[in-house]
Coordinates of N, CA and C in Angstrom, one line a residue:
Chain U
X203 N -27.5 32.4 -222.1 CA -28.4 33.2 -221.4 C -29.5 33.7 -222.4
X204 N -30.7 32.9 -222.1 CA -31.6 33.6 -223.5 C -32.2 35.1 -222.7
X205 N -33.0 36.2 -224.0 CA -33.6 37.0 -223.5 C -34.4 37.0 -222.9
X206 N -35.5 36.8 -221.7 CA -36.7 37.2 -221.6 C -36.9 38.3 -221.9
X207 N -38.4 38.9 -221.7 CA -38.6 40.2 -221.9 C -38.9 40.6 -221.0
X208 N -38.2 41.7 -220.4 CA -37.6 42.3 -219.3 C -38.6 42.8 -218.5
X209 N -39.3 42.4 -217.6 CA -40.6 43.2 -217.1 C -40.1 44.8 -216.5
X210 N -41.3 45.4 -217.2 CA -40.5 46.7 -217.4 C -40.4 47.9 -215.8
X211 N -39.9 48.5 -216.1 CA -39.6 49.5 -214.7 C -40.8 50.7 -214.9
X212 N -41.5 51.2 -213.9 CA -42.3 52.0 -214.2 C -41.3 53.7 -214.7
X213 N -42.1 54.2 -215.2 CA -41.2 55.7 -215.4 C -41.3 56.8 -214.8
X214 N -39.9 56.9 -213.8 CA -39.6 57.8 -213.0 C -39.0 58.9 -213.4
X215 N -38.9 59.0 -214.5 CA -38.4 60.5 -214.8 C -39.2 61.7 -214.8
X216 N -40.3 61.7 -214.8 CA -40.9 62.3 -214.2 C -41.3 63.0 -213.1
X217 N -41.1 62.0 -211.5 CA -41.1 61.5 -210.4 C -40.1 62.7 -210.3
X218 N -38.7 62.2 -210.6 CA -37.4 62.7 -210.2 C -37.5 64.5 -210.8
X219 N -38.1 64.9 -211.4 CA -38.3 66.5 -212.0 C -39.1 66.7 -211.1
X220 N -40.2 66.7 -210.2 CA -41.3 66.9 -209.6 C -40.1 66.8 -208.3
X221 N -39.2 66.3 -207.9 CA -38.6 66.1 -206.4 C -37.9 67.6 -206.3
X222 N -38.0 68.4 -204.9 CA -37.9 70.2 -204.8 C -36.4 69.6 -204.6
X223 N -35.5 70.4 -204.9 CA -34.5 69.9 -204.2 C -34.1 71.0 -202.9
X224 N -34.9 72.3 -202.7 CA -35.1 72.5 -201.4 C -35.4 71.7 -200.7
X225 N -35.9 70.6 -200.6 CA -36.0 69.8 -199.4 C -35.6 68.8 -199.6
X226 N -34.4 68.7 -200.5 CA -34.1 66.9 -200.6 C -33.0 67.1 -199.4
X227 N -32.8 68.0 -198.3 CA -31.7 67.9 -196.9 C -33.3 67.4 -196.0
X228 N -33.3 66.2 -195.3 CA -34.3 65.7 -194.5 C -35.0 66.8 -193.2
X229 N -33.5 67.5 -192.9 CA -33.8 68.1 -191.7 C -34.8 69.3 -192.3
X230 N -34.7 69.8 -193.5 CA -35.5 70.7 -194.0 C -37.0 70.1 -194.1
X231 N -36.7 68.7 -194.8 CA -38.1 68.2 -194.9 C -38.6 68.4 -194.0
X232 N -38.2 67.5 -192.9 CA -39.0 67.2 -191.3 C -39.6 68.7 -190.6
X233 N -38.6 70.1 -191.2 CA -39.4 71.1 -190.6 C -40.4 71.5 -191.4
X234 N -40.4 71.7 -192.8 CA -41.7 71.8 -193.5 C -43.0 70.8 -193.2
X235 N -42.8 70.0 -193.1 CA -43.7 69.0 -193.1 C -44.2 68.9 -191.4
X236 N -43.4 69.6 -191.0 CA -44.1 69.4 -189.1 C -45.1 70.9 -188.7
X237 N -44.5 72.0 -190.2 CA -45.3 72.7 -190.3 C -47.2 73.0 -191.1
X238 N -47.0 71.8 -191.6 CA -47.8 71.3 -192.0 C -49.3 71.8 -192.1
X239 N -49.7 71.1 -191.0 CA -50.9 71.1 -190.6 C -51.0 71.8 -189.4
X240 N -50.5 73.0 -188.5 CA -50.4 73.7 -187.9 C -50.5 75.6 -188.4
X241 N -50.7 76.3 -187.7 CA -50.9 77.5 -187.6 C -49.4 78.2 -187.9
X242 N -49.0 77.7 -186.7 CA -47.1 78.1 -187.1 C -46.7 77.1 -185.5
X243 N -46.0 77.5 -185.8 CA -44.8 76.3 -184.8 C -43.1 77.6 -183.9
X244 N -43.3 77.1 -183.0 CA -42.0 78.5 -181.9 C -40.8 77.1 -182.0
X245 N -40.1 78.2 -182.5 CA -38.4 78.2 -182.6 C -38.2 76.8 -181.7
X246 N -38.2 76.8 -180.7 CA -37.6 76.3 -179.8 C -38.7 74.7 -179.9
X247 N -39.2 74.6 -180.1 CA -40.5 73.4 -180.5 C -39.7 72.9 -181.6
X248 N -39.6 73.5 -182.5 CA -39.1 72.5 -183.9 C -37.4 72.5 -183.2
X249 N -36.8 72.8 -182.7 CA -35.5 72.6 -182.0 C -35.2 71.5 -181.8
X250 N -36.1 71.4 -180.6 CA -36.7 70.1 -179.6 C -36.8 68.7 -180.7
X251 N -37.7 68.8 -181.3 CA -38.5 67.9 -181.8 C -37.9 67.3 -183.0
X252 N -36.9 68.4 -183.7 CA -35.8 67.6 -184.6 C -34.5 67.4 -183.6
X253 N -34.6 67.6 -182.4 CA -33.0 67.6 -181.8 C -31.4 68.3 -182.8
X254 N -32.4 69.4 -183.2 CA -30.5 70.2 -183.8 C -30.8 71.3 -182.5
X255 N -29.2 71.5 -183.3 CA -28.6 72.9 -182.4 C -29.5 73.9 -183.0
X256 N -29.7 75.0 -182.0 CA -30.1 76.3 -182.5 C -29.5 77.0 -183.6
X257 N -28.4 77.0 -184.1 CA -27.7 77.7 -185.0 C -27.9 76.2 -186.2
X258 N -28.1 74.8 -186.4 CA -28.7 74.6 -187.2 C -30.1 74.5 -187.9
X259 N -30.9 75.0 -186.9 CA -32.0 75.1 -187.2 C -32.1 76.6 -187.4
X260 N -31.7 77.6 -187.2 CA -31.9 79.0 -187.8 C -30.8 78.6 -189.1
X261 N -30.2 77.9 -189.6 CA -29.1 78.1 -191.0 C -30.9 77.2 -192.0
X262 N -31.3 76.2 -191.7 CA -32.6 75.6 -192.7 C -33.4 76.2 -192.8
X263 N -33.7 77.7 -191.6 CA -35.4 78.2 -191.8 C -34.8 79.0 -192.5
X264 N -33.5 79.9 -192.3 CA -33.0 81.3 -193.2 C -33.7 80.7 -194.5
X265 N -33.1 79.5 -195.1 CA -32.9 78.9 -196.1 C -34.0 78.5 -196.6
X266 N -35.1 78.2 -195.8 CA -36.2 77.6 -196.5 C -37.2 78.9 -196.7
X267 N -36.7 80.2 -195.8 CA -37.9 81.5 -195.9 C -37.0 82.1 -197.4
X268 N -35.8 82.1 -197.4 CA -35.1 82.5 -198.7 C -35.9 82.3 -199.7
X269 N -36.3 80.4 -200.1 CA -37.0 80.7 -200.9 C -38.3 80.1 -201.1
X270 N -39.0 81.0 -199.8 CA -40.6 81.3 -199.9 C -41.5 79.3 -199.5
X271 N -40.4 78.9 -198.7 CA -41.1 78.0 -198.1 C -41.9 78.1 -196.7
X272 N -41.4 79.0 -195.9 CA -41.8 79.2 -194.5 C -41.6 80.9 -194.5
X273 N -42.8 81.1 -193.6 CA -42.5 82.4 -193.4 C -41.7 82.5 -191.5
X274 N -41.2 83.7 -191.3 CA -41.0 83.7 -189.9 C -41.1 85.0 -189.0
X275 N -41.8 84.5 -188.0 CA -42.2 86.1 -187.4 C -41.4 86.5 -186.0
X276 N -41.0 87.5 -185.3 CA -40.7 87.9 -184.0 C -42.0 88.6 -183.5
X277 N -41.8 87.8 -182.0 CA -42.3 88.7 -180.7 C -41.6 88.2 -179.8
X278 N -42.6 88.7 -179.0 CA -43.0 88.3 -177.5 C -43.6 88.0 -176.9
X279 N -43.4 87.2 -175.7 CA -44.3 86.6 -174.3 C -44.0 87.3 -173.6
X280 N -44.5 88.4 -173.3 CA -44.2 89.0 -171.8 C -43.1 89.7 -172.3
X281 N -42.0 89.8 -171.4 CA -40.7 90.3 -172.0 C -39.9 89.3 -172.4
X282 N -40.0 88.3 -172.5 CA -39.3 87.2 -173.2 C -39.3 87.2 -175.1
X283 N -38.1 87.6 -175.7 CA -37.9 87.6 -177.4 C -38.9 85.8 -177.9
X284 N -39.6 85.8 -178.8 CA -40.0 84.5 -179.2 C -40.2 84.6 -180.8
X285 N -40.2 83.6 -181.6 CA -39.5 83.3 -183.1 C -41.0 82.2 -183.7
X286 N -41.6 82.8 -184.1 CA -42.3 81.7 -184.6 C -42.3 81.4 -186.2
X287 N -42.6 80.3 -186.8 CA -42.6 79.7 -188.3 C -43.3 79.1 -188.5
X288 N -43.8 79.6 -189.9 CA -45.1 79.1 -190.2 C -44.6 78.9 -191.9
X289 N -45.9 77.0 -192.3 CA -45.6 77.3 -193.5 C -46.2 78.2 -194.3
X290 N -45.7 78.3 -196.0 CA -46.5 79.5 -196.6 C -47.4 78.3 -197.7
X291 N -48.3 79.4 -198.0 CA -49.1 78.3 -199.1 C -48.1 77.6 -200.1
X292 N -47.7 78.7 -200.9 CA -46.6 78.1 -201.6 C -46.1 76.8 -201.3
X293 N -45.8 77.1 -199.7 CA -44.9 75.8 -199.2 C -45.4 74.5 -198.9
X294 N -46.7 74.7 -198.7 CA -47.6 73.4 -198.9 C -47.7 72.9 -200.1
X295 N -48.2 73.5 -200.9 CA -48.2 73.0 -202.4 C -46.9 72.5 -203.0
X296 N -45.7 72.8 -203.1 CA -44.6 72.7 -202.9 C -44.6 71.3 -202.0
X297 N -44.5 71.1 -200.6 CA -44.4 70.0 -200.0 C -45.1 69.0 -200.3
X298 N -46.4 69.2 -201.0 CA -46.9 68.1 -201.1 C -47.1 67.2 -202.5
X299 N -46.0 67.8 -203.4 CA -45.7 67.6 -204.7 C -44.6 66.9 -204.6
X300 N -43.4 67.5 -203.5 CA -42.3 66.6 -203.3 C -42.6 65.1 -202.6
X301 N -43.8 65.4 -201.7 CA -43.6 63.8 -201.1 C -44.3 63.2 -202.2
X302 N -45.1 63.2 -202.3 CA -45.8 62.5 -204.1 C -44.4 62.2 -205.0
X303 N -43.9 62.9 -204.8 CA -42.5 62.6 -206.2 C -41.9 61.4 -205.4
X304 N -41.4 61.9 -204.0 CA -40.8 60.7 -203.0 C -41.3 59.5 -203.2
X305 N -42.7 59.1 -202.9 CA -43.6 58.3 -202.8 C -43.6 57.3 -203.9
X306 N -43.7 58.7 -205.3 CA -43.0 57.4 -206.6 C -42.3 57.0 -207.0
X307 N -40.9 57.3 -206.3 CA -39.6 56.6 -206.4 C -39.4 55.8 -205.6
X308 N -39.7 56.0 -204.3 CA -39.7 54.6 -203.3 C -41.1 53.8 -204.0
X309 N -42.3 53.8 -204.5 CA -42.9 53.2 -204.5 C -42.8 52.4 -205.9
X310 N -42.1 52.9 -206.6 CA -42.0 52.6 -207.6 C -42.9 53.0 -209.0
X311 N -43.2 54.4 -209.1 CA -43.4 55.0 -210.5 C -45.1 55.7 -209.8
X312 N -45.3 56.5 -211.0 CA -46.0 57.4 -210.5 C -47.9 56.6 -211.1
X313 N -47.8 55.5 -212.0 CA -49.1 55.2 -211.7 C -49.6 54.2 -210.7
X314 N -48.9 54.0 -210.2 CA -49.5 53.0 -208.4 C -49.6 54.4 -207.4
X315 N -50.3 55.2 -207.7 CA -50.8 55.9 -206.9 C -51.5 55.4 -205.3
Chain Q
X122 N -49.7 89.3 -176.1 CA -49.9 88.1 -176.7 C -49.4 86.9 -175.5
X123 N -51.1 85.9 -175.1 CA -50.7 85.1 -174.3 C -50.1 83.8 -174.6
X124 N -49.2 83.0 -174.0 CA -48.9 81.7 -173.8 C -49.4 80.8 -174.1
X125 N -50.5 80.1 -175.3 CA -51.2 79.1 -175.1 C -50.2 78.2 -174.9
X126 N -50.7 76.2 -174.5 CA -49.6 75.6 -174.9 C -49.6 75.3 -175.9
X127 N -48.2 75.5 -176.4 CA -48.1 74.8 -178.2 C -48.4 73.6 -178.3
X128 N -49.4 72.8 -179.2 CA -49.6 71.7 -179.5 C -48.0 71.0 -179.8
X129 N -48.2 70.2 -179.2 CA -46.2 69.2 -179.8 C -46.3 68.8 -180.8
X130 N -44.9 69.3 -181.1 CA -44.6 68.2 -182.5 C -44.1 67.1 -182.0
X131 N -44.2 66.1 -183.3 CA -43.7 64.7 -182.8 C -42.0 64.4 -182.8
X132 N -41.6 63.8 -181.8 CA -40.2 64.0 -181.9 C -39.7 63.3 -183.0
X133 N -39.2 64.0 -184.2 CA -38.3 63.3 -185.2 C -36.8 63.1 -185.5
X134 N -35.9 63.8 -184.3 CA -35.1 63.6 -184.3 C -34.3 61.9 -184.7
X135 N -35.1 61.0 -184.6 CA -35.2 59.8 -184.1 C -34.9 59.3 -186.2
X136 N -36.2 59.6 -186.6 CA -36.3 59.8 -187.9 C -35.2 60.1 -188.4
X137 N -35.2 61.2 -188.3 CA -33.6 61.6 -188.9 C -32.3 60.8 -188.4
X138 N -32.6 60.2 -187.7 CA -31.2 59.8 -187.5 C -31.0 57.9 -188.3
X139 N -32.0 58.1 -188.8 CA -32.7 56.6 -189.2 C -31.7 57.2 -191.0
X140 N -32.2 58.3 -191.6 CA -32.2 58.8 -192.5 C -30.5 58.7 -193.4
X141 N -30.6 57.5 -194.5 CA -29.6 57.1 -195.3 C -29.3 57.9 -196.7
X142 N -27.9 58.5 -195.7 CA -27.2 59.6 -196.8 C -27.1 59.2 -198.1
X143 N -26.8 57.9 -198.0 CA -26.7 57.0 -199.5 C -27.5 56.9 -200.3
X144 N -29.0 57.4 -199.6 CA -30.4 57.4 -200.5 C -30.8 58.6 -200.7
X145 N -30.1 59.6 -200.2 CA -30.7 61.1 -200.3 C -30.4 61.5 -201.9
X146 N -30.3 61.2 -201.9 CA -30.2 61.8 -204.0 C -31.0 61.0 -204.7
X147 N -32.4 61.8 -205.0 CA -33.5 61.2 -205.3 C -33.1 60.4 -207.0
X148 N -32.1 60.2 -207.7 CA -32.0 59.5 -208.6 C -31.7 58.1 -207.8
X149 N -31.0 58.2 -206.8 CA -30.4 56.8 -206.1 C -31.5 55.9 -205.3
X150 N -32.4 56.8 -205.1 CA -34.0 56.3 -204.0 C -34.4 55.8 -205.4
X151 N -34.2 56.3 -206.3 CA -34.9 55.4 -207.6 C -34.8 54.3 -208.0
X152 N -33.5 54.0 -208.3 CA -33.0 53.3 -208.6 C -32.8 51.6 -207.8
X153 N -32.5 52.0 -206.2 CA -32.4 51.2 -205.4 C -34.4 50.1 -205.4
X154 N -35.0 51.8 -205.5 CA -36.3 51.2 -205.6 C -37.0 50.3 -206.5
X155 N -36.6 50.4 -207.4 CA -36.7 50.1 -208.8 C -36.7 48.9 -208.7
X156 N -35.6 48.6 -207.8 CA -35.1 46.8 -207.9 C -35.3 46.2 -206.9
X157 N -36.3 46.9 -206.2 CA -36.8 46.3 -204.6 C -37.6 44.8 -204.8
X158 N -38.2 45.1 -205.9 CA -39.1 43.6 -206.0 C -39.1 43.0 -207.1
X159 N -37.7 42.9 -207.6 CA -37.2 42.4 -208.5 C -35.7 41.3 -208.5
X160 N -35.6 40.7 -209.9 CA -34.7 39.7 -209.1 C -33.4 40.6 -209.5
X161 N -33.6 41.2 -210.9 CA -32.7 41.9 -211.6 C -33.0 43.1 -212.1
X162 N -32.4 43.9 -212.9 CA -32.5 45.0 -214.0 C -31.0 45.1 -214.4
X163 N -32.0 45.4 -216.0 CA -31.0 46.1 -217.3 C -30.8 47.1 -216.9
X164 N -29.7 47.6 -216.8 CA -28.8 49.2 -217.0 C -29.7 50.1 -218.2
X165 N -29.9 49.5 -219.4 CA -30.7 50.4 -219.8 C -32.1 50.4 -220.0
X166 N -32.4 49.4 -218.6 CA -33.9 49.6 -218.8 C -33.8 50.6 -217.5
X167 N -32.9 50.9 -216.5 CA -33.1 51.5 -215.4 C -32.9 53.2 -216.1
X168 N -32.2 52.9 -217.2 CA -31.6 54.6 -217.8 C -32.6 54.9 -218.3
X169 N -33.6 54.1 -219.0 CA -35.0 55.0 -219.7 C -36.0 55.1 -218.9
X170 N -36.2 54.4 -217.3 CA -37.4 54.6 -216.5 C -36.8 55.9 -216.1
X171 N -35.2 56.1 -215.5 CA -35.4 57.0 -215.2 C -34.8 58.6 -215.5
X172 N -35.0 58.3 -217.0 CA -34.5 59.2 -217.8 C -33.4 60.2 -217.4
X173 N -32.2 59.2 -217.4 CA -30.9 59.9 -217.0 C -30.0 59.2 -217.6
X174 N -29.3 59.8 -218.4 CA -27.4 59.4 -219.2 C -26.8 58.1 -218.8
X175 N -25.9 57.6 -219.7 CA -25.9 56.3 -219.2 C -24.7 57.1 -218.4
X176 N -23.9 58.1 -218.7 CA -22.8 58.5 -217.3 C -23.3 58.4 -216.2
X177 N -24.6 59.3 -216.4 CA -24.8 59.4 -214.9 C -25.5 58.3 -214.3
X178 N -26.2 57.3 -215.1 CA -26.5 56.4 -214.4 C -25.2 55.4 -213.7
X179 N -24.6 55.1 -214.8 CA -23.3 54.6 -214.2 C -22.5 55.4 -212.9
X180 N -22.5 56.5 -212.7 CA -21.8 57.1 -211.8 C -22.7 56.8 -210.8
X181 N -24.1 56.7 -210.3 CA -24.9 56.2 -209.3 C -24.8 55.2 -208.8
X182 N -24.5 53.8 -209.8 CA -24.8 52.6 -209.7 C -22.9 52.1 -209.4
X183 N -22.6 53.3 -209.7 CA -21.0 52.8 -209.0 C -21.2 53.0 -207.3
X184 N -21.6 54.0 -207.2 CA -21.7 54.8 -205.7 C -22.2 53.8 -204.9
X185 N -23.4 53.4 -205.8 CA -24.6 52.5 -205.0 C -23.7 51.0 -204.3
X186 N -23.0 50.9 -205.4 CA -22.1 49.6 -205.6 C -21.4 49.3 -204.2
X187 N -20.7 50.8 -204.3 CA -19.1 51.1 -203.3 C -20.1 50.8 -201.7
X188 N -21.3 51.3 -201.6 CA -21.5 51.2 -200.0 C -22.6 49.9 -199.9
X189 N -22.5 49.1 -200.7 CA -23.3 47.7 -200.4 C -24.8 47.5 -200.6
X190 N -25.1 48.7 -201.6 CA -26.7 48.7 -201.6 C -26.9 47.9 -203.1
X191 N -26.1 47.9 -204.2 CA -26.6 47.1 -204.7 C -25.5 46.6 -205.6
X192 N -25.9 44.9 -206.1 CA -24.3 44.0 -207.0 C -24.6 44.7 -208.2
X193 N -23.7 44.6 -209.0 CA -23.3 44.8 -210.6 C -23.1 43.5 -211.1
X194 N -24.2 43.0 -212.2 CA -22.9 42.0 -213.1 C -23.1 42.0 -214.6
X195 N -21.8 41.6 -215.3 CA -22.1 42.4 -216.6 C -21.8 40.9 -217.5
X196 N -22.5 40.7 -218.3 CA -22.6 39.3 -219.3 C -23.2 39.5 -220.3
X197 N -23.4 38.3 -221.4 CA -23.4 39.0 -222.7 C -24.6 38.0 -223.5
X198 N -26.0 38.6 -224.0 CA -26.8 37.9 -224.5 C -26.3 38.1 -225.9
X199 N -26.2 36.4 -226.7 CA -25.9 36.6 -227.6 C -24.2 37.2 -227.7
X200 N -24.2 37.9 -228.7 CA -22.8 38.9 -229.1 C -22.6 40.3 -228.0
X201 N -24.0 40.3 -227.6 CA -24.2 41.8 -227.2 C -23.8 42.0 -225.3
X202 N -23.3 42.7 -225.2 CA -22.6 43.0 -223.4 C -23.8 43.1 -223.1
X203 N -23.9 43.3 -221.8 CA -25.1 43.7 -220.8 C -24.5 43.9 -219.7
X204 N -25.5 44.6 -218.7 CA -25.1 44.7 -217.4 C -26.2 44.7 -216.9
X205 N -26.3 43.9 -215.7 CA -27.8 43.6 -215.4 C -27.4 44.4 -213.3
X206 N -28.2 45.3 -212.8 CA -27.9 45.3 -211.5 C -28.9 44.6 -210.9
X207 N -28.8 44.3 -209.2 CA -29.8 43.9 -208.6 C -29.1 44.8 -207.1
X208 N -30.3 44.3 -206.2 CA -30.2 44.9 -204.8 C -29.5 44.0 -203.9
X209 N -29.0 44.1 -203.2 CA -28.4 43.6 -202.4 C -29.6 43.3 -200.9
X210 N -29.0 42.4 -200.1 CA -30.3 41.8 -199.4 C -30.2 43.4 -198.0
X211 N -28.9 43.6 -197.6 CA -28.4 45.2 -197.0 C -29.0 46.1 -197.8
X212 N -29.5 46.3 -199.1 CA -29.8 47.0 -199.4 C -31.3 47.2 -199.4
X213 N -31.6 45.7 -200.1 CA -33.0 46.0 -199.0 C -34.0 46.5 -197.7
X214 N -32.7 46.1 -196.6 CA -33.1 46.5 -195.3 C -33.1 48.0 -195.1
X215 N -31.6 48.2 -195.6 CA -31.7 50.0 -195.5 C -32.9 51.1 -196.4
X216 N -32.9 50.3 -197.6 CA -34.2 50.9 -198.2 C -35.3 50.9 -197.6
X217 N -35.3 50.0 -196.6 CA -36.9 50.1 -196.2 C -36.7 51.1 -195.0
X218 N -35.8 51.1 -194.3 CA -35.4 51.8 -192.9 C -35.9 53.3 -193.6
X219 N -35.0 53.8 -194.4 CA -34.9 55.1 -195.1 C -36.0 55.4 -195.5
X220 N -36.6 54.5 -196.0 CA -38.2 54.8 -196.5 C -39.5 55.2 -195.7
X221 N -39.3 54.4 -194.2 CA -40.1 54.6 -193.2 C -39.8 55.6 -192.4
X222 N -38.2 56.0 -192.5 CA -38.1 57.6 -192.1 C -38.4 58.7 -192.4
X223 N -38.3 58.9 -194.3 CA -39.2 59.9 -195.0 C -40.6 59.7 -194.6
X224 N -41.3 58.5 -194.2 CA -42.3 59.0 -193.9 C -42.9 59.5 -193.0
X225 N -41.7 59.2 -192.0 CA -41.8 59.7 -190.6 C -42.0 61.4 -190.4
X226 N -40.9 61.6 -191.6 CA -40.3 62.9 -191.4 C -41.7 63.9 -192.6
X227 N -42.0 63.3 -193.4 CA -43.2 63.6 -194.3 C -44.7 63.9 -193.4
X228 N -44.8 62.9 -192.6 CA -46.4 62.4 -192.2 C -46.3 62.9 -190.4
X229 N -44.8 63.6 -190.2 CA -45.3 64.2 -188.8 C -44.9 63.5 -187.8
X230 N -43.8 62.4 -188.0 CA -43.9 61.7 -186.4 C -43.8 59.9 -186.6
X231 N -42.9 59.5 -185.6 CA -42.9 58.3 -185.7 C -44.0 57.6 -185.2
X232 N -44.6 58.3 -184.7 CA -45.8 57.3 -183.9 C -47.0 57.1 -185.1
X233 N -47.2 57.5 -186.3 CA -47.8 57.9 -186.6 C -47.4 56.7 -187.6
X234 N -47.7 55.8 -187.4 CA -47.4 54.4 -188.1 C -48.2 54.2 -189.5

């Protein structure tokens, strides 16, 4: 078996320090990221729309407001209690450093932008 | 505070359910990726792209091994051992699956092609 010379692997070590690991659980991603480009988003929407239980979706937002990815507010409609979440700046900049890190590991290294 | 209707989110449940535990540890999305369009890789060309231990690379590339994402084989150029991995053709498929769900879950929605 002679050597070739091994066409090289781009370098992801970098990639993989840039990845939050707040959000490496999906279900976290998909609520940050659905928070996105919105104002804020009601409890029961992001529920829906990822299909968890209510008590899994309040255990990821505790977790993601813990640390300073989403903020979360109480009211009301009428007399009806209502839960809304919103991302924080932080948490955009943050999000959008992790999918970039994502992007270069599935993509394969961080200069094929 | 009135009722507008909330703009929808896109259903991602769907996404997430697409979503490969075996790839959630962004050293393992590296790695698998790495060798997506390749025939092969050196063990230690994959340890310095992605600047991690040969333990720990070895402990990945076992893991990776155990659920069918990618072969091991080890031979010897010259006097010298080697171990070369590659992807498995299941491994291909699930990488791409897993990949199109982060970006499902990233970019807001499956429809969102």
């Amino acid at each position: 078996m002679t050597e070739q010379s091994p066409e090289p692997i781009p370098h992801l070590g970098g990639s993989l320090a840039r990845i939050e690991s707040d959000l490496g659980n999906p279900t976290r991603l998909g609520i940050v990221a659905s928070l996105k480009n919105r104002d804020k988003a009601e409890f029961k929407l992001l529920r829906d729309s990822l299909g968890v239980s209510d008590s899994v979706l309040s255990r990821h937002i505790s977790a993601l407001e813990k640390v300073g990815l989403v903020a979360v507010r109480k009211g009301y409609v009428g007399k009806r209690p209502r839960t809304w979440v919103s991302i924080t700046p932080e948490g955009g900049t943050r999000l959008d450093a992790h999918i970039q890190a994502l992007r270069e590991l599935a993509g394969g290294g961080a200069d094929q932008q």
